[in-house]
PDB file of C-alpha atoms in Angstrom:
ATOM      1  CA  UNK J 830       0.000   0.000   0.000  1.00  0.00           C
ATOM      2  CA  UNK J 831       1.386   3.591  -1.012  1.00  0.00           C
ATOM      3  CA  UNK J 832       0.176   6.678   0.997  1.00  0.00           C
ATOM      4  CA  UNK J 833       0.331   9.295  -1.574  1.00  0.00           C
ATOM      5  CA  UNK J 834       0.571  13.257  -0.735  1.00  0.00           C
ATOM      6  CA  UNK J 835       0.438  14.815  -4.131  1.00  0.00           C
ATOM      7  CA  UNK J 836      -2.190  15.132  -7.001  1.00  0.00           C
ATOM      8  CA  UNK J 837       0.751  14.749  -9.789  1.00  0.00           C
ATOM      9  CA  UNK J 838       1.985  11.209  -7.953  1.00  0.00           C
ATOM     10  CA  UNK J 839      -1.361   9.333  -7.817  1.00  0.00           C
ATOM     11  CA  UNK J 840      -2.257   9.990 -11.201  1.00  0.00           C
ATOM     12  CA  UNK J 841       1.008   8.591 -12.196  1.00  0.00           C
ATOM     13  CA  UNK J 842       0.527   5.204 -10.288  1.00  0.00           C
ATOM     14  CA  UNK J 843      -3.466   4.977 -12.095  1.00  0.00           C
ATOM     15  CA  UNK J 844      -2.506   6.128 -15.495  1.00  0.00           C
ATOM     16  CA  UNK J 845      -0.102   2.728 -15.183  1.00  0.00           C
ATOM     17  CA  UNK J 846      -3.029   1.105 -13.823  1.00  0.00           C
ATOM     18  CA  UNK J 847      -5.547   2.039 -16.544  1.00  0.00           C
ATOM     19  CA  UNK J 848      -3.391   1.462 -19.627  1.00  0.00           C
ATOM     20  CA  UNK J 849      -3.259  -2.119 -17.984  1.00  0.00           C
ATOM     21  CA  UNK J 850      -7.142  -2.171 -18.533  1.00  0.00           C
ATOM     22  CA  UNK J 851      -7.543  -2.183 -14.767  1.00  0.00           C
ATOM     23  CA  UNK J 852     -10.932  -0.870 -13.206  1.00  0.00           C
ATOM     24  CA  UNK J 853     -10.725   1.922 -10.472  1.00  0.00           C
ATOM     25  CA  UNK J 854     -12.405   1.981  -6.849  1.00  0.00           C
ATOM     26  CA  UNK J 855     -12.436   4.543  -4.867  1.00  0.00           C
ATOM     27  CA  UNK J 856     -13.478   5.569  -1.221  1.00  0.00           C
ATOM     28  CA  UNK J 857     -13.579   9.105  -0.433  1.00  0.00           C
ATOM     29  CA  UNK J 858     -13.185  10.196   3.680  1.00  0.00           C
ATOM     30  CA  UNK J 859     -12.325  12.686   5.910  1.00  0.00           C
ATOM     31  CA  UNK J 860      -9.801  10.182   7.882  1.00  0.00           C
ATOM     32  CA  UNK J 861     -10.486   8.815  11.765  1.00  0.00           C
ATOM     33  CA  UNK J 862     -11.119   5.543   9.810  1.00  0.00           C
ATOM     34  CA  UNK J 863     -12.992   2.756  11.437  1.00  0.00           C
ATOM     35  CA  UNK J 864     -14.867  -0.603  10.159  1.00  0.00           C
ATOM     36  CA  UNK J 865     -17.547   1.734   8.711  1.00  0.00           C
ATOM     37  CA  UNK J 866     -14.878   2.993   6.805  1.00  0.00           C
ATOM     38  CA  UNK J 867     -13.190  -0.579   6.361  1.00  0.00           C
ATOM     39  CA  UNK J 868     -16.317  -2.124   5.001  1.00  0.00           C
ATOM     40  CA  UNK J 869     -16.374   0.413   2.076  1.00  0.00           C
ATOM     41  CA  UNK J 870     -12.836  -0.568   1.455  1.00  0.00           C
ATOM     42  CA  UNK J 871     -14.029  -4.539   1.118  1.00  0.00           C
ATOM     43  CA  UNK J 872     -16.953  -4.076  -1.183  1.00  0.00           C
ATOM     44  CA  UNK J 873     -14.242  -1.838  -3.383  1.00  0.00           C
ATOM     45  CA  UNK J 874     -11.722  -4.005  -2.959  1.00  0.00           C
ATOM     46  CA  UNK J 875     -14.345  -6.782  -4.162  1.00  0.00           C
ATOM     47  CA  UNK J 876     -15.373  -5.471  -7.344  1.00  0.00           C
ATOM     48  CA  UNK J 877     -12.464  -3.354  -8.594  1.00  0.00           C
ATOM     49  CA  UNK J 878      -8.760  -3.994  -9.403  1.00  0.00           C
ATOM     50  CA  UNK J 879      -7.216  -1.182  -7.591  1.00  0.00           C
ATOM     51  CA  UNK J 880      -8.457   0.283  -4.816  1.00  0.00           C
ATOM     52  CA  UNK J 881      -8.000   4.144  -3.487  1.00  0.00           C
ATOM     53  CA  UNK J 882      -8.638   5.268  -0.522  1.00  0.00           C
ATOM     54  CA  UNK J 883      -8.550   9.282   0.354  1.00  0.00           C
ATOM     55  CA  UNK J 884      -8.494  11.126   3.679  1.00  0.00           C
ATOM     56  CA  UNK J 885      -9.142  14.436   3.536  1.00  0.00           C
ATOM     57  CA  UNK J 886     -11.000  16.910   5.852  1.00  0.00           C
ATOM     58  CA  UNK J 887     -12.090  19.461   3.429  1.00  0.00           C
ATOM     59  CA  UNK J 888     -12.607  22.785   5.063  1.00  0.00           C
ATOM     60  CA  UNK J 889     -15.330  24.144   2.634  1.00  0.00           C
ATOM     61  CA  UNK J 890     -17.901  21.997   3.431  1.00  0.00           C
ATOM     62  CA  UNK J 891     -17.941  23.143   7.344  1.00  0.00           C
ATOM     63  CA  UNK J 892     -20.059  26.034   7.916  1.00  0.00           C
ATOM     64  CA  UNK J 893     -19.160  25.827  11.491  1.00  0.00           C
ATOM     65  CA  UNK J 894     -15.546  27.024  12.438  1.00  0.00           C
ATOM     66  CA  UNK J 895     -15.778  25.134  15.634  1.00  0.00           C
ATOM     67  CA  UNK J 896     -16.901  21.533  13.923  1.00  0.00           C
ATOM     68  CA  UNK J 897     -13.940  22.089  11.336  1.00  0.00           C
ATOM     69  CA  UNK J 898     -11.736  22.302  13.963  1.00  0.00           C
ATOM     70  CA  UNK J 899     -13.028  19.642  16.317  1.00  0.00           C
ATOM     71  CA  UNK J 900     -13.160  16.941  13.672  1.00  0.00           C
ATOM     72  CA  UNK J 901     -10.849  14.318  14.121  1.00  0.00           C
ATOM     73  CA  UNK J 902      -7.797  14.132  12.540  1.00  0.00           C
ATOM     74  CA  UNK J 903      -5.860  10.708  12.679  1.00  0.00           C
ATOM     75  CA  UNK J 904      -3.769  10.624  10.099  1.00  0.00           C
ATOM     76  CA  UNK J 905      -1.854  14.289  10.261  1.00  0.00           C
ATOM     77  CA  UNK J 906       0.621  12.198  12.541  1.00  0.00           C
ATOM     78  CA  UNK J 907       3.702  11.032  10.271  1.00  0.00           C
ATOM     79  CA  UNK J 908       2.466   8.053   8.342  1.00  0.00           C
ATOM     80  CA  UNK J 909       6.767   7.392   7.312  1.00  0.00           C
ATOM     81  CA  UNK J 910       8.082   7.519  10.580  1.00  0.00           C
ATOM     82  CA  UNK J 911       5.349   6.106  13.007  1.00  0.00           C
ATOM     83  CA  UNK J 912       6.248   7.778  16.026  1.00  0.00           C
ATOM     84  CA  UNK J 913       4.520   6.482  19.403  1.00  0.00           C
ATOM     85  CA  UNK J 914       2.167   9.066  18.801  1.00  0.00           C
ATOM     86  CA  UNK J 915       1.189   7.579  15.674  1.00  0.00           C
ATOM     87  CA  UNK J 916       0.900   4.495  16.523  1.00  0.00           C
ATOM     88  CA  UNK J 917      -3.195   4.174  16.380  1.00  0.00           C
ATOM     89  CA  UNK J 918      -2.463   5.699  12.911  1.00  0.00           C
ATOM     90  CA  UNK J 919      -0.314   2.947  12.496  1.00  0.00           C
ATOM     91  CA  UNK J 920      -2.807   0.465  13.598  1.00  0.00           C
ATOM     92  CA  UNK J 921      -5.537   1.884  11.211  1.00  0.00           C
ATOM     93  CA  UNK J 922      -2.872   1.561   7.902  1.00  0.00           C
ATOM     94  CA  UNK J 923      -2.399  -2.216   8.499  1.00  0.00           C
ATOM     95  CA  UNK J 924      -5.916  -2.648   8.275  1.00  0.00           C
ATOM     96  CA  UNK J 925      -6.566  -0.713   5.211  1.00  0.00           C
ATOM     97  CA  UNK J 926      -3.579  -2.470   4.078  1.00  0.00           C
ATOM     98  CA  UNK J 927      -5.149  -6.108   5.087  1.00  0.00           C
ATOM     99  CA  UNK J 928      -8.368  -5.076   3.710  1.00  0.00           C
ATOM    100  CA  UNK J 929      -6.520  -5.117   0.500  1.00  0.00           C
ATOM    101  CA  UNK J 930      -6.051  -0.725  -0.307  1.00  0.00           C
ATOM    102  CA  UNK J 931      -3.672  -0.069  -2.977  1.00  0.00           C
ATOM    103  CA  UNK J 932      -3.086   3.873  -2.640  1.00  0.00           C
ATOM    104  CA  UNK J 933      -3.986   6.192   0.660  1.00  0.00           C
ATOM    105  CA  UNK J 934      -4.209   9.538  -0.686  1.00  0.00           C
ATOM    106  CA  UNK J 935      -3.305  12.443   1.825  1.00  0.00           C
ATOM    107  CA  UNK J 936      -3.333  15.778  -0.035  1.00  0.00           C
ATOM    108  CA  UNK J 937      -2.906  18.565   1.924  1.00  0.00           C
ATOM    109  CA  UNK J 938      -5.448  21.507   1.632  1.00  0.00           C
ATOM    110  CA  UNK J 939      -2.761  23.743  -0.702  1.00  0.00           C
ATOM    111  CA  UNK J 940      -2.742  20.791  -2.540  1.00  0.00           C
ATOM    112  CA  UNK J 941      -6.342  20.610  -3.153  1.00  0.00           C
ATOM    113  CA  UNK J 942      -7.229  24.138  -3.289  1.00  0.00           C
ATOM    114  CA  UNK J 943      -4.271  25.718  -4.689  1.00  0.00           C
ATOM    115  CA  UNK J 944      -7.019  28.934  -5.144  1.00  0.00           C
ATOM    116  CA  UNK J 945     -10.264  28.964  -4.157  1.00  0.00           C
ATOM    117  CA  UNK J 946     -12.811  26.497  -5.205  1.00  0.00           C
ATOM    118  CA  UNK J 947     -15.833  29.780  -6.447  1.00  0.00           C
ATOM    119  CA  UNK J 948     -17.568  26.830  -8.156  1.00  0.00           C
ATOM    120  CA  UNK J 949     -21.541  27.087  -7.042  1.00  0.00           C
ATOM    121  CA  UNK J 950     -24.004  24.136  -7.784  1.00  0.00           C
ATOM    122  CA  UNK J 951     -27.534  23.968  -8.171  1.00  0.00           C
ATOM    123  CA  UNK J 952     -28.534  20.225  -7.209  1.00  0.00           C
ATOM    124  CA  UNK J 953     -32.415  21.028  -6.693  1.00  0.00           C
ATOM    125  CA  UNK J 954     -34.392  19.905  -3.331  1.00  0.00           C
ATOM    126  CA  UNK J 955     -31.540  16.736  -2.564  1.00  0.00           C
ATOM    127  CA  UNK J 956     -29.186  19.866  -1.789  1.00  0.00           C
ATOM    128  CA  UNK J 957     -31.938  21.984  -0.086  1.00  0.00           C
ATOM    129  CA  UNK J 958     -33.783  20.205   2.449  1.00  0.00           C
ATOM    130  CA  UNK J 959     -32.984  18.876   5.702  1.00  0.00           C
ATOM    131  CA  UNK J 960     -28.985  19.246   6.110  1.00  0.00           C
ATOM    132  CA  UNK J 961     -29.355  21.684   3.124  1.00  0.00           C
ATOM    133  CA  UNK J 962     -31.043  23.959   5.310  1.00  0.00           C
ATOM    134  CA  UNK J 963     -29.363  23.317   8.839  1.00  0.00           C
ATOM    135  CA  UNK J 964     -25.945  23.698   7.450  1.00  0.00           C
ATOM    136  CA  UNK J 965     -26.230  26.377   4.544  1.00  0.00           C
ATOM    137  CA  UNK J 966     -23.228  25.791   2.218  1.00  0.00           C
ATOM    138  CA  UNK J 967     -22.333  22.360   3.341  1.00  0.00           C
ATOM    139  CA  UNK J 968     -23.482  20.393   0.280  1.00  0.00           C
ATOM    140  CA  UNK J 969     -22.002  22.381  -1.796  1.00  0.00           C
ATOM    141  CA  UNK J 970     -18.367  21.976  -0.447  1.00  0.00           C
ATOM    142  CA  UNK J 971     -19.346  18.990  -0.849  1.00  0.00           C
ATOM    143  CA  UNK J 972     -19.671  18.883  -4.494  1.00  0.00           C
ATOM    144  CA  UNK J 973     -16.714  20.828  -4.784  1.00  0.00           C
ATOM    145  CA  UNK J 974     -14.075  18.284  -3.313  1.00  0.00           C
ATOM    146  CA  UNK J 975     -16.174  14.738  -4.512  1.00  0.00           C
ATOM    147  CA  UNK J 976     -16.196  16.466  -7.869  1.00  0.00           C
ATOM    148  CA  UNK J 977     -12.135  17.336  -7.627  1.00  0.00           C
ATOM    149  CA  UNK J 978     -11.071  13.931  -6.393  1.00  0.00           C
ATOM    150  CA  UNK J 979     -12.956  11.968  -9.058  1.00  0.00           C
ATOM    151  CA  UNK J 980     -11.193  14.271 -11.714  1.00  0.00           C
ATOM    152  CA  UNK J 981      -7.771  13.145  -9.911  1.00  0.00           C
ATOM    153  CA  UNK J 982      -8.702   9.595  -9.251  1.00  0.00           C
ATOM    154  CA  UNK J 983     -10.587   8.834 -12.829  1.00  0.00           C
ATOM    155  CA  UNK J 984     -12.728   6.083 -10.647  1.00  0.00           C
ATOM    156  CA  UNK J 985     -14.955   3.295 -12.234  1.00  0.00           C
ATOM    157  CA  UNK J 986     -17.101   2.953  -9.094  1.00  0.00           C
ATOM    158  CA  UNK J 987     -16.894   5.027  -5.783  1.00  0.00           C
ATOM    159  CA  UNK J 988     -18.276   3.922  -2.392  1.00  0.00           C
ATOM    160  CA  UNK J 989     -20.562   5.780   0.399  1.00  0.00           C
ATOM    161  CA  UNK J 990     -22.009   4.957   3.487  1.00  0.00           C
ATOM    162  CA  UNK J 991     -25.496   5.649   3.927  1.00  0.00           C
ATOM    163  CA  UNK J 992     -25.732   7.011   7.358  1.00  0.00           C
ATOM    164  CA  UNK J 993     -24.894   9.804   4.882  1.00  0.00           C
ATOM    165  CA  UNK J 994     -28.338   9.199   3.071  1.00  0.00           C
ATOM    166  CA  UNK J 995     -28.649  12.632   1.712  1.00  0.00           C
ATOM    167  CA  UNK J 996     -25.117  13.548   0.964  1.00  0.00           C
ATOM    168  CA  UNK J 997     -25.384  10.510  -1.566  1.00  0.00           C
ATOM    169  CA  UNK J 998     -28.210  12.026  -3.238  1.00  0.00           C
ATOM    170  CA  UNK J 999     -26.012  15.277  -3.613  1.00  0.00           C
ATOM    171  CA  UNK J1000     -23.628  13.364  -4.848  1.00  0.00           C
ATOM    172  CA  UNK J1001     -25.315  11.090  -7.436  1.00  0.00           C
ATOM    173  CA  UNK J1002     -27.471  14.664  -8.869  1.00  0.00           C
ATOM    174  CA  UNK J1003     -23.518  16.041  -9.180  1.00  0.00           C
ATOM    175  CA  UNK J1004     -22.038  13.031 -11.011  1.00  0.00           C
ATOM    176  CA  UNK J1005     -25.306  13.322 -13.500  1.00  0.00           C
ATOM    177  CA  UNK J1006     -24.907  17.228 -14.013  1.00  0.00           C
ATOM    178  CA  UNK J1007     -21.343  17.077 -14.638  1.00  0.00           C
ATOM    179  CA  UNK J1008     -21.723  13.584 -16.677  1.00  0.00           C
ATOM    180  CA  UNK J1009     -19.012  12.294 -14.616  1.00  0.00           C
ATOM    181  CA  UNK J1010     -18.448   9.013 -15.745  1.00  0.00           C
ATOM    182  CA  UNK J1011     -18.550   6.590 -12.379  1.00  0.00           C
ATOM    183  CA  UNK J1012     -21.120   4.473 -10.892  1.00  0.00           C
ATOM    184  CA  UNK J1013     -21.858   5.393  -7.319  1.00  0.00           C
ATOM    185  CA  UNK J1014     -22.210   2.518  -4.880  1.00  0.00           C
ATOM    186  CA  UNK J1015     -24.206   3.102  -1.884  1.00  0.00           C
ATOM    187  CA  UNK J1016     -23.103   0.542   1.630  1.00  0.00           C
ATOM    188  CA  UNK J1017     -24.911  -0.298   4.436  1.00  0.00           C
ATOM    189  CA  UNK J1018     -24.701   1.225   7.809  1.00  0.00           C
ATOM    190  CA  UNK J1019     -22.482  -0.090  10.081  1.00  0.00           C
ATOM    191  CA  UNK J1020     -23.293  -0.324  13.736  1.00  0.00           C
ATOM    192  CA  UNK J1021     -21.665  -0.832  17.176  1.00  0.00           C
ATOM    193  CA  UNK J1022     -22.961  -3.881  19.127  1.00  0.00           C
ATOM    194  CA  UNK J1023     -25.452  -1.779  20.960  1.00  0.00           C
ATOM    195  CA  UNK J1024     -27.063  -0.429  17.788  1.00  0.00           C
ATOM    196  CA  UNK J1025     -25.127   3.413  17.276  1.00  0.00           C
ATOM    197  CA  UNK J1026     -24.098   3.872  13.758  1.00  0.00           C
ATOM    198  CA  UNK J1027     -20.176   4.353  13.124  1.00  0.00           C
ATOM    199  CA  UNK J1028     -19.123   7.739  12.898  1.00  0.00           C
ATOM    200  CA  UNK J1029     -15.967   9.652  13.166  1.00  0.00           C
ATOM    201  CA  UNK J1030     -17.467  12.194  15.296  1.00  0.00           C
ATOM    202  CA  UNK J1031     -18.085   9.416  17.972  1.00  0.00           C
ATOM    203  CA  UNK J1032     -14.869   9.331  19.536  1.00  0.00           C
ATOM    204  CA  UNK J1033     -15.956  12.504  20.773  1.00  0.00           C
ATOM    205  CA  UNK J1034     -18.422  11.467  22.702  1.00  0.00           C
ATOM    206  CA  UNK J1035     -18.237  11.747  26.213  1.00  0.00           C
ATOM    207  CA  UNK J1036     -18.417   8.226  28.284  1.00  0.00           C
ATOM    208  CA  UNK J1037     -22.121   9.233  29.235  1.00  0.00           C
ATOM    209  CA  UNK J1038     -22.796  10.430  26.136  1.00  0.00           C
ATOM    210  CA  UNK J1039     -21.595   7.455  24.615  1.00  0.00           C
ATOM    211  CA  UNK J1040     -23.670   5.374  26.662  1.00  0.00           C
ATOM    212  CA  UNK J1041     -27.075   7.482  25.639  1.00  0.00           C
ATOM    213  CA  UNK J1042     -26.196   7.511  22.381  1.00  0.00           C
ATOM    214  CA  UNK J1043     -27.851   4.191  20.960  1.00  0.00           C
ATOM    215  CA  UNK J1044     -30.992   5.586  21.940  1.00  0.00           C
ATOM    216  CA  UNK J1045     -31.131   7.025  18.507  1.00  0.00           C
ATOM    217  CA  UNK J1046     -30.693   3.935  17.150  1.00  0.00           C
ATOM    218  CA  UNK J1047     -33.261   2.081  19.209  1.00  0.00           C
ATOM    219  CA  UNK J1048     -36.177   5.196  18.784  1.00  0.00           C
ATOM    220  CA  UNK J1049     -35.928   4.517  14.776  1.00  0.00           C
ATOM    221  CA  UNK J1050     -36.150   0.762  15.481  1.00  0.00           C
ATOM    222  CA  UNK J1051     -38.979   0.692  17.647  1.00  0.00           C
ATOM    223  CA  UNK J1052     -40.853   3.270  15.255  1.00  0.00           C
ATOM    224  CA  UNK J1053     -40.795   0.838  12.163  1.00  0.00           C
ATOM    225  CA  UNK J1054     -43.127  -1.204  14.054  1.00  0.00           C
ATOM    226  CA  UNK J1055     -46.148   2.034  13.949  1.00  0.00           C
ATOM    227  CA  UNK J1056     -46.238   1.891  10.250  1.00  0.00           C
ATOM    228  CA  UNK J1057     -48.711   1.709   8.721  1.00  0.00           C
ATOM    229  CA  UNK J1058     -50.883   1.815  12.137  1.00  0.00           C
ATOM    230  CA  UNK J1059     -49.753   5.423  12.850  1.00  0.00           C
ATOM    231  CA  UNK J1060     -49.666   8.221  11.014  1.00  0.00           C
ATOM    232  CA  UNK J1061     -46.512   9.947   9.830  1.00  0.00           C
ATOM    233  CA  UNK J1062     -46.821  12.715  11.968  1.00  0.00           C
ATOM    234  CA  UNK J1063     -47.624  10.363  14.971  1.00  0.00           C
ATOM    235  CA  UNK J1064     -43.988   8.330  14.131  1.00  0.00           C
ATOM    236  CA  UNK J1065     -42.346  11.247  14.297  1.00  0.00           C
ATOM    237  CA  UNK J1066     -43.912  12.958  17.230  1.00  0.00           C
ATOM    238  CA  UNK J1067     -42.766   9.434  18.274  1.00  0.00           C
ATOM    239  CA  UNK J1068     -39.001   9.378  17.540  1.00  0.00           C
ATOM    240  CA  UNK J1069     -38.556  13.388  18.590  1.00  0.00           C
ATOM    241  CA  UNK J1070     -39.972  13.117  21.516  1.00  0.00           C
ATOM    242  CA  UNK J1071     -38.327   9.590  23.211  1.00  0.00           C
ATOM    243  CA  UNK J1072     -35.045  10.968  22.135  1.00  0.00           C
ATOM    244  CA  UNK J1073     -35.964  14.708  24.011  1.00  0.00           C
ATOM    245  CA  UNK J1074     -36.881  13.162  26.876  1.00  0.00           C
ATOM    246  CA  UNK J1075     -33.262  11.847  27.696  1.00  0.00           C
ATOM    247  CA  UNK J1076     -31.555  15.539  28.773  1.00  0.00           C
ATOM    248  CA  UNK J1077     -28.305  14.688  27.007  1.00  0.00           C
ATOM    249  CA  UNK J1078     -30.129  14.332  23.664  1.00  0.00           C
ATOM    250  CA  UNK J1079     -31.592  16.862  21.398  1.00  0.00           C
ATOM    251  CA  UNK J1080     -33.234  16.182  17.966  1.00  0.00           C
ATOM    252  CA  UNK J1081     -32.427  19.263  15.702  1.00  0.00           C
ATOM    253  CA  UNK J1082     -34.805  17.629  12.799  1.00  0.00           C
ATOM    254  CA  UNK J1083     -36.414  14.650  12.116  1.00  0.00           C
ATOM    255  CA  UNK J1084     -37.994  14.094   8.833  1.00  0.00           C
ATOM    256  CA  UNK J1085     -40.042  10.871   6.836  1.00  0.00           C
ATOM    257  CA  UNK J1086     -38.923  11.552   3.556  1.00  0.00           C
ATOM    258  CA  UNK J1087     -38.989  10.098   0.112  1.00  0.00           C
ATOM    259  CA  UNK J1088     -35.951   8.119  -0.291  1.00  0.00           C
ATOM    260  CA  UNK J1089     -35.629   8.908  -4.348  1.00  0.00           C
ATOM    261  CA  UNK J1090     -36.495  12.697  -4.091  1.00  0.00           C
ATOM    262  CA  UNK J1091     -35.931  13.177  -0.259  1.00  0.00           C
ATOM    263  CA  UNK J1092     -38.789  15.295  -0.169  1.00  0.00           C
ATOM    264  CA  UNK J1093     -41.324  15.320   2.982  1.00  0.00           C
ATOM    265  CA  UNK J1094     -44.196  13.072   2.777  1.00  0.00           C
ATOM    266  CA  UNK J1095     -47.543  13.480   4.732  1.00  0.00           C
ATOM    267  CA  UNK J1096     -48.848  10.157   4.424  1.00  0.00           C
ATOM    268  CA  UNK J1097     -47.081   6.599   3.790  1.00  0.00           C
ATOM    269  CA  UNK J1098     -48.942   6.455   0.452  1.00  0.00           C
ATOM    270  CA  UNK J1099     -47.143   9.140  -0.761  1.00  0.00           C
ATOM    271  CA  UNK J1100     -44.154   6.826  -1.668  1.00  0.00           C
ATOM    272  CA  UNK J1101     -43.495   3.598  -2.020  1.00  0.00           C
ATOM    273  CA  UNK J1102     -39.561   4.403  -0.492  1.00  0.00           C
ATOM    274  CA  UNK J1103     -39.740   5.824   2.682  1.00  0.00           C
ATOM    275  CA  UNK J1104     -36.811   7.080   4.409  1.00  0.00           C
ATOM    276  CA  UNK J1105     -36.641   8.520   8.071  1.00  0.00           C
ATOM    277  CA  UNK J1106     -33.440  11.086   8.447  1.00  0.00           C
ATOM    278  CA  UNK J1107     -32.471  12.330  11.846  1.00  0.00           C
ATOM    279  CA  UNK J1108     -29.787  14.911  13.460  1.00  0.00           C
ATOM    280  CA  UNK J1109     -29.564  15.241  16.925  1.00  0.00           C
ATOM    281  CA  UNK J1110     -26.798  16.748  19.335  1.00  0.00           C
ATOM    282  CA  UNK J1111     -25.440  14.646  21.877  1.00  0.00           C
ATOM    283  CA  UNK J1112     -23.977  17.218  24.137  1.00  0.00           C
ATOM    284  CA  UNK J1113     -22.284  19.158  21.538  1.00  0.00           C
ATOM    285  CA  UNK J1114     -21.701  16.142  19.262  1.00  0.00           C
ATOM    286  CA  UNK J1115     -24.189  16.133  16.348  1.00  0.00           C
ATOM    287  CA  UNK J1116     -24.779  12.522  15.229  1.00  0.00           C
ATOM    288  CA  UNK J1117     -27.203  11.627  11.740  1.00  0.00           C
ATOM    289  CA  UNK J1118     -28.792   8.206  11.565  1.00  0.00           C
ATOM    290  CA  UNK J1119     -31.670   7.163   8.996  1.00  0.00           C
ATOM    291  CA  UNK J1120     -34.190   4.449   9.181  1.00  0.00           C
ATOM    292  CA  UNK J1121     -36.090   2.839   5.881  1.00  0.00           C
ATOM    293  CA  UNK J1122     -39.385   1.928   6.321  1.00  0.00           C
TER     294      UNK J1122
END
């Protein structure tokens, strides 16, 4: 496995990769890997040739100063000389390396944005709604860095999790505006034992807060079994409520949604694909989740 810094480098390892007729995976993060992370690697690693993995925080997609700085960063430690201090960096490049990862690519933000990305898109209601409209800006730093690193890595298929349900939505109504040529794979969400989806942002958690924090989990469970008895109002008077009642937790939206358009529905005939999306702080920790129904 290489870890690769700069743009020019990587595209010098795939071009020798693509004249051999090889077919490009790729899995795009923002680093403080874990097996959510790892199981994105496998199903790339499964049905592709070579297999890239990026880390990456990308600073225009925070619209909060404080999140951008607060996100994890486990892979700034030196990935050559694997200091002591590096050494759960260390642990989490063997296992990309035994999940079978060809090339880690760690650009630095110069590297990326050598001048501003001004780019704008206009991705419709996917881009609008929900974290559209709690984090204005968001989705489209979004667009802007998926967009750059599939001109870098050329990709054949790319991989997502979908605990980011919407921000795959964004992302597939980008490819098909820019006619980017790769087929976007969407992954199950991995869990914990106890039911709370893998995130980066939980090794921020507090030990309490860690301990609450599968009530999210459980709420959206519990509320598949309402449907179709209960309205859609009623499910999510449901889920907003158990989840306030515990003081640690705080539900900044929950919405039913169509999973195609991700648009609000009022009944459940209103779509035969319906998706429940959730944000809610833990302490200052702001974990998403989704539930199909």
């Amino acid at each position: 496995m290489k870890i690769v810094n700069s743009i020019k480098d990587l595209k010098a390892y795939l071009a020798e990769a693509k004249q051999d007729n090889k077919k490009i995976g790729f899995v795009p993060t923002m680093g403080a890997l874990h097996n959510g992370h790892l199981s994105l690697v496998q199903h790339c690693v499964k049905n592709n040739d070579v297999c890239v993995v990026s880390v990456f925080v990308n600073p225009t997609q925070f619209n909060d100063k404080h999140d951008l700085e607060t996100y994890p960063r486990t892979l700034e430690a030196d990935c050559v000389l694997l200091s002591s201090a590096a050494s759960d960096v260390y642990k989490r490049q063997v296992l990309l390396e035994s999940a079978g990862c060809d090339y880690v690519f760690a650009p630095s933000v110069e590297e990326m944005y050598p001048e501003p990305d001004t780019r704008t898109f206009d991705l419709g209601t996917v881009s609008e709604v929900m974290e559209g409209a709690k984090r204005p800006g968001h989705f489209n730093g979004v667009a802007q860095v998926v967009s750059k690193l599939f001109y870098i890595v050329e990709p054949d298929n790319a991989y997502f999790g979908e605990k980011d349900f919407q921000q795959i939505a964004v992302i597939r109504a980008m490819v098909k505006q820019l006619n980017i040529p790769v087929t976007i794979n969407a992954c199950p969400i991995v869990r914990e034992g106890d039911g709370l989806a893998l995130s980066s942002r939980n090794t921020r958690l507090t030990p309490e807060q860690r301990q609450k924090a599968p009530l999210i989990a459980r709420t959206l469970k519990e509320s598949t079994t309402f449907v179709p008895g209960k309205s859609v109002q009623e499910v999510i008077d449901y889920v907003v409520n158990t989840i306030n009642s515990d003081p640690v937790m705080e539900v900044e939206y929950y919405e039913i949604v169509d999973g195609n358009t991700l648009e609000s529905i009022k009944n459940w005939s209103d779509t035969d694909y319906p998706v429940g999306c959730i944000t809610v702080y833990c302490g200052e920790v702001r974990l998403i989740d989704n539930i199909k129904y």
